Amino acid sequence: MFDLTIRGGLAVVDDALAAVEIGIRDGRIATIAEHVEDGDVIIQADGLLVLPGGVDTHCHIEEPLPDGGFQEESWVTGSRSALAGGTTTVVAHTPQFKGGGLLEQHRAARARASQAMVDHGFHQIIADPTEAVMAEIPALVADGVGSLKAFLTYDSLHLNDAQFLRVLQAAKQHGLMVHVHCENYDAINLATRALLAAGCTAPKYHATSRPPVVEREATHRAIALAEFIGQPIQVFHVSCAEVAAEIAAAQARGLPVWGETCPQYLTLTADDMDRPGFEGAKFMCSPAPRSAAEHARVWEMIQRGVLDVITSDHCGFSFGGDRGKARHGRDAAFDVVPNGIPGLAARLPLVFSEGVSAGRIDVPHFARLVATNPAKIAGLYPRKGVIAVGSDADLVLWDPGRQVTLTNDLMQHAIDYTPYEGMQVTGWPAITIRRGEIVMQDGQVTARPGSGAWLPRSPRLDTLAMAAD
Ligand code: URP
Ligand code: ZN
Ligand code: ZN
């Protein structure tokens, strides 16, 4: 009757841990009960947690760059890394380049993702919201794109207020979520010019050029403009508590505003960028990692539910290659080093270890942060992000006591380093199941390239209040 039966583990069901058995048929969860009949395959999960497969709604995979190059992670290697780390669904980004359109990029992105082994969707970046460009949005929506991404900084991507308002308006018209990278472009430019003029070019000055205030100001502005239009937004990669406080204030006023953070803001610091030579470039992402004291304050915001999603913001820039961090040489000034760090495989282990193993959150809260809430915001729930009858059988069987030292080999990505090298974690994925198929066991990823499904998304913005609960 079942293709697969899982028994013996403790599963997160109805937001609680329960000793249940799970029967899987045709890629979906068919039954959850105290006792379930034998399936063709039986997994005895004694001692393991049974969690929803990770949903990573902020990734950059095989993403084209303005200079004609690509981020170095392909869909095959990015999927391998995701499955190795217990993530079964990702939402990546389709770029728009100023002067260019959307649909051509969208079609090319979908074609590249046809090699994916994880289920996937795309956020559409809007970098140049002319009327001709905005007229392409209905065709994207028809193809299942459920969200727009707006950057308030970066030379090639940033929107001024008028342009950001236009994006918010379009999203409202078409029922799309808007995700925002909140940092003040002009303030960062001012600080960068002053630093470079003073000869301060090393990687550590990346953090000096973009202190928390530039993130807080842009977050405040993004929330205010979204309120003005009446459009829900999710603030991406919140690095510190003073930014989360802007989100908390908006939420307290009943505004549909959500906040995401990432493992780098819970484990890395600005001091990591102050390593000898070019080494600090390995930790350069935006916003910049802050301090160890800030990690505790960000956890508090997670515990309060202000930040309710943790993604990786995985970026594929190698350290040693000539297409990655050192694309302008190892003496390049901080302002031309590509931003972003790899983290697809490390996300669940780091959050479980720092969250559950360290006693900051319980297991159901962990599942909400890394799977359920991202699925809700992305319009993928309840197909994804939850262990429930009828949902896709995307599961990760998790060994909560396994102690692992993170190494780059364990990440199984195409990048030649991990910023988390040497960190100790407690808790590790033993088996990953994607739509009923065992796709990773004991570190061996067995999925076939091209077996990942395209996920048409519709955010159902009317139901999103659930995500903040
Ligand atoms: O440094 C980062 N986060 N780079 C990736 C692009 C973005 O800002 O999300
Ligand atoms: Zn960003
Ligand atoms: Zn990003």
CSV table of C-alpha atoms and ligand atoms in Angstrom, one decimal:
chain,number,residue,atom,x,y,z
A,1,MET,CA,0.0,0.0,0.0
A,2,PHE,CA,2.9,2.4,0.7
A,3,ASP,CA,6.1,3.0,-1.2
A,4,LEU,CA,7.9,3.9,1.9
A,5,THR,CA,7.2,3.6,5.6
A,6,ILE,CA,9.1,5.5,8.3
A,7,ARG,CA,8.9,4.3,11.8
A,8,GLY,CA,10.7,4.7,15.1
A,9,GLY,CA,11.5,8.4,14.9
A,10,LEU,CA,10.1,11.5,16.6
A,11,ALA,CA,8.4,13.6,13.9
A,12,VAL,CA,7.3,17.3,13.9
A,13,VAL,CA,3.6,17.1,13.2
A,14,ASP,CA,1.1,19.8,14.1
A,15,ASP,CA,3.9,22.0,15.4
A,16,ALA,CA,4.9,19.4,18.1
A,17,LEU,CA,7.1,16.3,18.4
A,18,ALA,CA,5.2,13.0,18.1
A,19,ALA,CA,6.1,9.3,18.1
A,20,VAL,CA,4.2,8.5,14.8
A,21,GLU,CA,4.8,6.4,11.8
A,22,ILE,CA,4.5,7.9,8.3
A,23,GLY,CA,3.3,6.2,5.1
A,24,ILE,CA,4.4,7.6,1.8
A,25,ARG,CA,2.7,6.9,-1.6
A,26,ASP,CA,3.4,8.5,-5.0
A,27,GLY,CA,5.7,11.1,-3.6
A,28,ARG,CA,3.2,12.3,-1.0
A,29,ILE,CA,2.5,11.7,2.7
A,30,ALA,CA,-0.4,9.3,2.6
A,31,THR,CA,-0.9,8.7,6.3
A,32,ILE,CA,0.5,9.6,9.7
A,33,ALA,CA,-0.5,7.3,12.5
A,34,GLU,CA,0.6,5.5,15.6
A,35,HIS,CA,1.1,2.4,13.5
A,36,VAL,CA,1.4,2.3,9.7
A,37,GLU,CA,1.6,-0.8,7.5
A,38,ASP,CA,4.9,-1.9,6.0
A,39,GLY,CA,5.8,-0.1,2.8
A,40,ASP,CA,7.9,-1.5,0.0
A,41,VAL,CA,10.8,0.2,1.7
A,42,ILE,CA,10.9,0.6,5.5
A,43,ILE,CA,13.2,3.1,7.2
A,44,GLN,CA,13.7,2.4,10.9
A,45,ALA,CA,14.4,5.9,12.3
A,46,ASP,CA,15.0,5.0,15.9
A,47,GLY,CA,16.9,7.9,17.7
A,48,LEU,CA,16.3,10.2,14.8
A,49,LEU,CA,14.1,13.3,14.4
A,50,VAL,CA,11.8,13.3,11.4
A,51,LEU,CA,11.6,16.9,10.1
A,52,PRO,CA,10.2,18.6,7.0
A,53,GLY,CA,12.8,18.9,4.3
A,54,GLY,CA,14.5,22.3,4.5
A,55,VAL,CA,13.1,25.1,2.4
A,56,ASP,CA,15.7,27.7,1.5
A,57,THR,CA,14.0,30.7,0.0
A,58,HIS,CA,17.1,32.8,-0.5
A,59,CYS,CA,19.8,31.4,-2.8
A,60,HIS,CA,21.8,32.5,-5.7
A,61,ILE,CA,22.6,29.6,-8.0
A,62,GLU,CA,24.1,29.7,-11.4
A,63,GLU,CA,23.0,33.3,-11.4
A,64,PRO,CA,24.2,35.5,-14.3
A,65,LEU,CA,26.4,38.5,-13.4
A,66,PRO,CA,26.3,42.0,-15.1
A,67,ASP,CA,29.7,41.3,-16.7
A,68,GLY,CA,28.4,38.3,-18.6
A,69,GLY,CA,29.8,35.7,-16.1
A,70,PHE,CA,27.9,33.4,-13.7
A,71,GLN,CA,28.1,32.6,-10.1
A,72,GLU,CA,30.1,29.4,-9.9
A,73,GLU,CA,27.6,27.1,-8.3
A,74,SER,CA,25.7,25.1,-10.9
A,75,TRP,CA,22.2,23.7,-10.4
A,76,VAL,CA,23.7,20.2,-10.1
A,77,THR,CA,26.3,21.2,-7.5
A,78,GLY,CA,24.0,23.5,-5.7
A,79,SER,CA,21.3,20.8,-5.4
A,80,ARG,CA,23.9,18.3,-4.2
A,81,SER,CA,24.9,20.7,-1.5
A,82,ALA,CA,21.3,21.4,-0.5
A,83,LEU,CA,20.3,17.7,-0.3
A,84,ALA,CA,23.5,16.9,1.6
A,85,GLY,CA,22.4,19.5,4.2
A,86,GLY,CA,18.8,18.4,4.4
A,87,THR,CA,17.2,21.0,2.1
A,88,THR,CA,14.8,19.8,-0.6
A,89,THR,CA,13.4,23.1,-1.9
A,90,VAL,CA,15.1,26.3,-2.9
A,91,VAL,CA,14.0,29.6,-4.3
A,92,ALA,CA,16.8,31.3,-6.3
A,93,HIS,CA,17.0,34.6,-8.2
A,94,THR,CA,16.5,35.6,-11.8
A,95,PRO,CA,18.5,38.8,-12.5
A,96,GLN,CA,17.5,41.8,-14.5
A,97,PHE,CA,20.2,44.0,-15.9
A,98,LYS,CA,19.6,47.7,-16.4
A,99,GLY,CA,18.3,48.3,-19.9
A,100,GLY,CA,17.3,44.6,-20.3
A,101,GLY,CA,14.0,42.8,-19.9
A,102,LEU,CA,12.7,40.1,-17.7
A,103,LEU,CA,11.2,37.3,-19.7
A,104,GLU,CA,14.3,36.4,-21.6
A,105,GLN,CA,16.2,36.1,-18.3
A,106,HIS,CA,13.4,34.1,-16.8
A,107,ARG,CA,13.3,31.6,-19.6
A,108,ALA,CA,17.1,31.2,-19.5
A,109,ALA,CA,17.0,30.7,-15.7
A,110,ARG,CA,14.4,28.0,-16.0
A,111,ALA,CA,16.4,26.3,-18.7
A,112,ARG,CA,19.5,26.2,-16.4
A,113,ALA,CA,17.4,24.9,-13.5
A,114,SER,CA,16.2,22.0,-15.6
A,115,GLN,CA,19.3,20.3,-14.3
A,116,ALA,CA,18.2,20.8,-10.6
A,117,MET,CA,17.9,18.0,-8.2
A,118,VAL,CA,15.9,20.1,-5.7
A,119,ASP,CA,12.4,21.4,-6.2
A,120,HIS,CA,12.7,25.1,-7.1
A,121,GLY,CA,11.3,28.5,-7.9
A,122,PHE,CA,12.6,32.0,-8.6
A,123,HIS,CA,12.3,35.5,-7.3
A,124,GLN,CA,12.4,38.0,-10.1
A,125,ILE,CA,14.9,40.8,-9.4
A,126,ILE,CA,13.7,44.2,-10.7
A,127,ALA,CA,16.7,46.5,-11.3
A,128,ASP,CA,15.2,48.8,-13.9
A,129,PRO,CA,11.4,49.2,-13.5
A,130,THR,CA,10.5,50.9,-16.8
A,131,GLU,CA,6.9,50.6,-18.0
A,132,ALA,CA,8.0,48.2,-20.8
A,133,VAL,CA,9.7,46.0,-18.1
A,134,MET,CA,6.7,46.1,-15.8
A,135,ALA,CA,4.4,45.0,-18.7
A,136,GLU,CA,6.3,41.7,-18.7
A,137,ILE,CA,5.2,40.8,-15.2
A,138,PRO,CA,1.9,39.2,-16.0
A,139,ALA,CA,3.7,36.6,-18.2
A,140,LEU,CA,6.0,35.8,-15.3
A,141,VAL,CA,3.1,35.4,-12.9
A,142,ALA,CA,1.4,33.1,-15.5
A,143,ASP,CA,4.5,30.9,-15.4
A,144,GLY,CA,4.4,30.7,-11.6
A,145,VAL,CA,6.8,33.5,-10.4
A,146,GLY,CA,5.4,34.6,-7.1
A,147,SER,CA,7.7,37.3,-5.9
A,148,LEU,CA,9.8,40.3,-6.8
A,149,LYS,CA,13.2,41.2,-5.3
A,150,ALA,CA,14.3,44.8,-4.8
A,151,PHE,CA,17.8,45.9,-3.9
A,152,LEU,CA,18.2,49.3,-2.2
A,153,THR,CA,22.0,49.1,-2.8
A,154,TYR,CA,24.7,47.8,-5.2
A,155,ASP,CA,25.7,49.8,-8.3
A,156,SER,CA,24.0,47.5,-10.8
A,157,LEU,CA,20.9,46.8,-8.9
A,158,HIS,CA,19.8,49.6,-6.6
A,159,LEU,CA,16.4,51.3,-6.9
A,160,ASN,CA,15.7,54.9,-5.9
A,161,ASP,CA,12.5,55.6,-4.0
A,162,ALA,CA,10.5,56.3,-7.1
A,163,GLN,CA,11.6,53.0,-8.7
A,164,PHE,CA,11.0,51.0,-5.4
A,165,LEU,CA,7.5,52.5,-5.2
A,166,ARG,CA,6.8,51.3,-8.8
A,167,VAL,CA,7.9,47.8,-7.9
A,168,LEU,CA,5.7,47.8,-4.8
A,169,GLN,CA,2.8,49.0,-6.9
A,170,ALA,CA,3.3,46.3,-9.5
A,171,ALA,CA,3.5,43.6,-6.8
A,172,LYS,CA,0.3,44.8,-5.2
A,173,GLN,CA,-1.5,44.8,-8.6
A,174,HIS,CA,-0.4,41.2,-9.3
A,175,GLY,CA,-0.6,39.8,-5.7
A,176,LEU,CA,3.2,39.1,-5.4
A,177,MET,CA,5.5,39.2,-2.4
A,178,VAL,CA,8.3,41.7,-2.4
A,179,HIS,CA,11.7,40.8,-0.8
A,180,VAL,CA,14.0,43.7,-0.1
A,181,HIS,CA,17.8,44.0,0.4
A,182,CYS,CA,17.8,47.0,2.8
A,183,GLU,CA,21.0,49.1,2.8
A,184,ASN,CA,21.4,52.7,1.9
A,185,TYR,CA,23.3,53.0,-1.4
A,186,ASP,CA,24.4,56.6,-1.1
A,187,ALA,CA,25.7,56.3,2.5
A,188,ILE,CA,27.7,53.2,1.6
A,189,ASN,CA,29.1,55.0,-1.5
A,190,LEU,CA,30.1,58.0,0.6
A,191,ALA,CA,31.9,55.8,3.2
A,192,THR,CA,33.5,53.7,0.5
A,193,ARG,CA,35.0,56.7,-1.3
A,194,ALA,CA,36.4,58.1,2.0
A,195,LEU,CA,37.9,54.7,2.9
A,196,LEU,CA,39.5,54.2,-0.5
A,197,ALA,CA,40.9,57.8,-0.5
A,198,ALA,CA,42.5,57.1,2.9
A,199,GLY,CA,44.1,53.9,1.5
A,200,CYS,CA,41.8,51.6,3.5
A,201,THR,CA,41.2,48.9,1.0
A,202,ALA,CA,41.5,45.5,2.9
A,203,PRO,CA,38.5,43.2,3.2
A,204,LYS,CA,37.8,44.3,6.8
A,205,TYR,CA,36.8,47.8,5.5
A,206,HIS,CA,33.8,46.2,3.9
A,207,ALA,CA,32.2,46.2,7.4
A,208,THR,CA,33.3,49.8,8.1
A,209,SER,CA,31.7,51.0,4.8
A,210,ARG,CA,28.2,49.6,5.8
A,211,PRO,CA,27.6,49.8,9.5
A,212,PRO,CA,24.2,48.9,11.0
A,213,VAL,CA,22.8,52.4,10.6
A,214,VAL,CA,22.7,52.1,6.8
A,215,GLU,CA,20.8,48.8,7.1
A,216,ARG,CA,18.4,50.3,9.7
A,217,GLU,CA,17.7,53.4,7.6
A,218,ALA,CA,16.9,51.4,4.5
A,219,THR,CA,14.8,49.0,6.4
A,220,HIS,CA,12.8,51.8,8.0
A,221,ARG,CA,12.3,53.4,4.6
A,222,ALA,CA,11.4,50.1,2.9
A,223,ILE,CA,8.7,49.5,5.5
A,224,ALA,CA,7.3,53.0,5.3
A,225,LEU,CA,7.1,52.9,1.5
A,226,ALA,CA,5.5,49.5,1.6
A,227,GLU,CA,3.0,50.8,4.2
A,228,PHE,CA,2.3,53.7,1.9
A,229,ILE,CA,1.5,51.4,-1.0
A,230,GLY,CA,-0.2,48.8,1.1
A,231,GLN,CA,2.1,46.0,0.0
A,232,PRO,CA,3.5,43.1,2.2
A,233,ILE,CA,7.3,42.8,2.2
A,234,GLN,CA,9.9,40.5,3.7
A,235,VAL,CA,13.2,42.1,4.7
A,236,PHE,CA,16.0,39.9,3.7
A,237,HIS,CA,19.1,38.9,5.7
A,238,VAL,CA,18.7,41.0,8.8
A,239,SER,CA,22.1,41.2,10.5
A,240,CYS,CA,21.4,42.9,13.8
A,241,ALA,CA,18.8,43.7,16.5
A,242,GLU,CA,18.4,47.4,15.7
A,243,VAL,CA,17.2,46.4,12.2
A,244,ALA,CA,14.9,43.7,13.6
A,245,ALA,CA,13.5,46.4,16.0
A,246,GLU,CA,12.2,48.3,12.9
A,247,ILE,CA,10.5,45.1,11.8
A,248,ALA,CA,9.1,44.5,15.3
A,249,ALA,CA,7.7,48.0,15.4
A,250,ALA,CA,6.0,47.5,12.1
A,251,GLN,CA,4.6,44.1,13.2
A,252,ALA,CA,3.3,45.7,16.4
A,253,ARG,CA,1.3,48.1,14.2
A,254,GLY,CA,-0.2,45.2,12.3
A,255,LEU,CA,1.7,45.8,9.1
A,256,PRO,CA,2.4,42.7,6.9
A,257,VAL,CA,6.2,42.9,7.3
A,258,TRP,CA,8.4,39.8,7.9
A,259,GLY,CA,12.1,39.4,8.6
A,260,GLU,CA,14.6,36.8,7.5
A,261,THR,CA,18.1,36.2,8.9
A,262,CYS,CA,20.9,33.8,7.9
A,263,PRO,CA,23.4,31.6,9.8
A,264,GLN,CA,26.2,34.1,9.0
A,265,TYR,CA,24.6,36.6,11.3
A,266,LEU,CA,24.5,34.0,14.1
A,267,THR,CA,28.0,32.7,13.7
A,268,LEU,CA,30.4,35.0,11.9
A,269,THR,CA,31.7,38.5,12.9
A,270,ALA,CA,33.3,41.5,11.3
A,271,ASP,CA,36.6,40.4,12.8
A,272,ASP,CA,36.5,37.4,10.5
A,273,MET,CA,37.2,39.9,7.6
A,274,ASP,CA,40.3,41.0,9.5
A,275,ARG,CA,42.3,37.9,8.7
A,276,PRO,CA,45.7,38.1,7.1
A,277,GLY,CA,46.0,39.0,3.4
A,278,PHE,CA,42.9,38.4,1.3
A,279,GLU,CA,41.6,35.7,3.6
A,280,GLY,CA,38.9,38.1,5.0
A,281,ALA,CA,37.2,38.1,1.6
A,282,LYS,CA,35.9,34.6,2.5
A,283,PHE,CA,33.5,36.2,4.9
A,284,MET,CA,32.4,39.2,2.9
A,285,CYS,CA,28.7,39.4,2.5
A,286,SER,CA,26.1,42.2,2.7
A,287,PRO,CA,24.9,43.2,5.2
A,288,ALA,CA,28.3,42.6,6.9
A,289,PRO,CA,28.5,40.1,9.8
A,290,ARG,CA,28.5,42.1,13.1
A,291,SER,CA,29.8,40.9,16.5
A,292,ALA,CA,29.4,37.9,18.8
A,293,ALA,CA,27.3,40.1,21.2
A,294,GLU,CA,25.0,40.8,18.2
A,295,HIS,CA,24.5,37.1,17.6
A,296,ALA,CA,22.7,36.8,21.0
A,297,ARG,CA,20.5,39.8,20.2
A,298,VAL,CA,19.5,38.3,16.9
A,299,TRP,CA,18.6,35.1,18.6
A,300,GLU,CA,16.4,37.0,20.9
A,301,MET,CA,14.6,38.5,17.9
A,302,ILE,CA,14.2,34.9,16.6
A,303,GLN,CA,12.9,33.7,19.9
A,304,ARG,CA,10.3,36.5,19.9
A,305,GLY,CA,9.2,35.6,16.4
A,306,VAL,CA,10.2,38.9,14.9
A,307,LEU,CA,12.6,37.1,12.6
A,308,ASP,CA,10.7,34.0,11.6
A,309,VAL,CA,12.7,32.6,8.6
A,310,ILE,CA,16.4,31.5,8.4
A,311,THR,CA,17.8,31.0,4.9
A,312,SER,CA,21.4,30.6,3.6
A,313,ASP,CA,21.7,33.5,1.0
A,314,HIS,CA,24.0,31.0,-0.7
A,315,CYS,CA,26.3,32.6,-3.2
A,316,GLY,CA,28.7,30.8,-5.5
A,317,PHE,CA,32.0,32.7,-5.5
A,318,SER,CA,35.2,30.7,-5.0
A,319,PHE,CA,38.2,32.0,-3.0
A,320,GLY,CA,40.9,30.6,-5.3
A,321,GLY,CA,39.4,30.8,-8.8
A,322,ASP,CA,39.6,33.7,-11.1
A,323,ARG,CA,35.8,34.1,-11.4
A,324,GLY,CA,35.2,34.4,-7.6
A,325,LYS,CA,36.3,36.6,-4.8
A,326,ALA,CA,39.7,37.2,-6.5
A,327,ARG,CA,38.2,38.1,-9.9
A,328,HIS,CA,40.0,41.5,-9.6
A,329,GLY,CA,43.1,40.0,-8.0
A,330,ARG,CA,44.1,39.3,-4.4
A,331,ASP,CA,45.0,42.9,-3.8
A,332,ALA,CA,41.7,44.2,-5.0
A,333,ALA,CA,40.0,46.9,-2.8
A,334,PHE,CA,37.1,45.6,-0.8
A,335,ASP,CA,34.5,47.5,-2.9
A,336,VAL,CA,35.1,45.3,-6.0
A,337,VAL,CA,35.2,41.9,-4.2
A,338,PRO,CA,32.0,40.0,-5.0
A,339,ASN,CA,29.6,39.9,-2.0
A,340,GLY,CA,28.1,36.7,-0.7
A,341,ILE,CA,29.2,33.4,0.8
A,342,PRO,CA,28.2,29.8,0.4
A,343,GLY,CA,26.0,28.2,3.0
A,344,LEU,CA,23.4,25.8,1.5
A,345,ALA,CA,24.6,22.7,3.2
A,346,ALA,CA,25.6,24.4,6.5
A,347,ARG,CA,22.3,26.1,7.1
A,348,LEU,CA,20.3,23.4,8.9
A,349,PRO,CA,23.3,22.0,10.9
A,350,LEU,CA,24.3,25.5,12.1
A,351,VAL,CA,20.8,26.6,13.0
A,352,PHE,CA,20.0,23.3,14.8
A,353,SER,CA,23.3,23.3,16.7
A,354,GLU,CA,23.2,27.0,17.7
A,355,GLY,CA,19.4,26.9,18.2
A,356,VAL,CA,18.2,23.5,19.5
A,357,SER,CA,21.4,21.9,20.8
A,358,ALA,CA,22.3,25.2,22.5
A,359,GLY,CA,18.9,25.3,24.2
A,360,ARG,CA,17.7,28.5,22.5
A,361,ILE,CA,14.7,27.0,20.6
A,362,ASP,CA,12.8,23.7,20.5
A,363,VAL,CA,12.6,21.3,17.6
A,364,PRO,CA,9.2,22.5,16.2
A,365,HIS,CA,10.5,26.1,16.3
A,366,PHE,CA,13.6,25.0,14.3
A,367,ALA,CA,11.3,23.4,11.7
A,368,ARG,CA,9.2,26.6,11.4
A,369,LEU,CA,12.3,28.7,10.9
A,370,VAL,CA,14.0,26.6,8.2
A,371,ALA,CA,11.0,25.0,6.4
A,372,THR,CA,7.4,25.9,7.4
A,373,ASN,CA,7.6,29.7,7.5
A,374,PRO,CA,9.8,30.1,4.3
A,375,ALA,CA,7.3,27.8,2.5
A,376,LYS,CA,4.4,30.0,3.7
A,377,ILE,CA,6.0,33.3,2.6
A,378,ALA,CA,7.0,31.7,-0.7
A,379,GLY,CA,3.4,30.5,-1.4
A,380,LEU,CA,4.5,26.8,-1.3
A,381,TYR,CA,2.7,25.8,1.9
A,382,PRO,CA,1.2,23.2,2.6
A,383,ARG,CA,2.7,21.4,-0.4
A,384,LYS,CA,6.1,22.2,1.1
A,385,GLY,CA,7.5,22.9,4.6
A,386,VAL,CA,5.3,20.6,6.7
A,387,ILE,CA,4.7,17.0,7.5
A,388,ALA,CA,1.0,16.6,6.9
A,389,VAL,CA,-1.2,14.2,4.9
A,390,GLY,CA,-1.3,15.3,1.3
A,391,SER,CA,2.0,17.3,1.5
A,392,ASP,CA,5.0,16.3,-0.7
A,393,ALA,CA,7.0,13.7,1.2
A,394,ASP,CA,10.0,16.0,1.6
A,395,LEU,CA,11.7,14.9,4.8
A,396,VAL,CA,15.0,15.0,6.6
A,397,LEU,CA,15.8,12.3,9.1
A,398,TRP,CA,18.0,14.1,11.6
A,399,ASP,CA,20.5,12.8,14.1
A,400,PRO,CA,20.2,15.3,16.9
A,401,GLY,CA,23.3,14.0,18.9
A,402,ARG,CA,25.8,13.6,16.0
A,403,GLN,CA,28.8,15.9,16.5
A,404,VAL,CA,30.5,17.1,13.3
A,405,THR,CA,33.3,19.4,12.6
A,406,LEU,CA,32.4,21.4,9.4
A,407,THR,CA,34.8,21.0,6.5
A,408,ASN,CA,34.5,22.2,2.9
A,409,ASP,CA,34.2,18.6,1.7
A,410,LEU,CA,31.1,18.0,3.8
A,411,MET,CA,29.4,21.0,2.0
A,412,GLN,CA,29.5,19.1,-1.4
A,413,HIS,CA,29.2,22.4,-3.3
A,414,ALA,CA,31.4,23.6,-6.2
A,415,ILE,CA,33.0,26.3,-4.1
A,416,ASP,CA,36.6,25.8,-2.8
A,417,TYR,CA,35.9,27.0,0.8
A,418,THR,CA,33.3,27.3,3.5
A,419,PRO,CA,33.3,30.3,5.8
A,420,TYR,CA,32.2,27.8,8.5
A,421,GLU,CA,35.4,25.6,8.3
A,422,GLY,CA,36.3,24.1,11.6
A,423,MET,CA,33.1,25.0,13.4
A,424,GLN,CA,31.6,22.2,15.6
A,425,VAL,CA,28.0,21.4,15.3
A,426,THR,CA,25.7,19.0,17.2
A,427,GLY,CA,23.0,17.6,14.9
A,428,TRP,CA,23.4,16.4,11.4
A,429,PRO,CA,21.2,15.1,8.5
A,430,ALA,CA,21.3,11.3,8.2
A,431,ILE,CA,18.8,10.8,5.3
A,432,THR,CA,17.1,13.3,2.9
A,433,ILE,CA,13.9,12.3,1.2
A,434,ARG,CA,12.5,14.4,-1.7
A,435,ARG,CA,9.0,13.6,-2.9
A,436,GLY,CA,9.3,10.1,-1.4
A,437,GLU,CA,12.7,9.3,-2.9
A,438,ILE,CA,15.7,8.7,-0.7
A,439,VAL,CA,18.1,11.3,-2.3
A,440,MET,CA,20.8,11.4,0.4
A,441,GLN,CA,21.9,8.8,2.9
A,442,ASP,CA,25.0,9.1,5.1
A,443,GLY,CA,26.4,11.9,2.9
A,444,GLN,CA,25.9,10.1,-0.4
A,445,VAL,CA,23.6,12.2,-2.7
A,446,THR,CA,21.9,9.9,-5.2
A,447,ALA,CA,19.4,12.2,-7.0
A,448,ARG,CA,19.5,12.4,-10.7
A,449,PRO,CA,20.2,15.8,-12.4
A,450,GLY,CA,16.9,17.1,-13.7
A,451,SER,CA,14.8,15.3,-11.1
A,452,GLY,CA,14.0,18.5,-9.3
A,453,ALA,CA,10.5,20.0,-10.0
A,454,TRP,CA,9.6,23.5,-11.0
A,455,LEU,CA,7.3,25.0,-8.4
A,456,PRO,CA,4.7,27.4,-9.6
A,457,ARG,CA,4.1,29.8,-6.7
A,458,SER,CA,1.2,32.0,-5.6
A,459,PRO,CA,1.9,33.7,-2.3
A,460,ARG,CA,-1.8,33.8,-1.1
A,461,LEU,CA,-1.0,37.0,0.7
A,462,ASP,CA,-4.3,36.9,2.5
A,463,THR,CA,-3.1,33.9,4.5
A,464,LEU,CA,0.3,35.2,5.4
A,465,ALA,CA,-0.6,36.3,8.9
A,466,MET,CA,-0.1,32.7,9.8
A,467,ALA,CA,3.6,32.9,9.1
A,468,ALA,CA,4.2,35.4,11.9
A,469,ASP,CA,2.4,33.2,14.5
B,1,URP,O1,26.4,39.6,0.1
B,1,URP,C1,25.3,39.1,-0.4
B,1,URP,N1,24.3,38.9,0.4
B,1,URP,N2,25.3,38.8,-1.7
B,1,URP,C2,24.3,38.2,-2.4
B,1,URP,C3,23.3,39.2,-2.9
B,1,URP,C4,22.5,39.7,-1.9
B,1,URP,O2,22.7,40.8,-1.5
B,1,URP,O3,21.5,39.0,-1.4
B,2,ZN,ZN,20.8,40.9,-0.5
B,3,ZN,ZN,21.0,37.2,-1.6
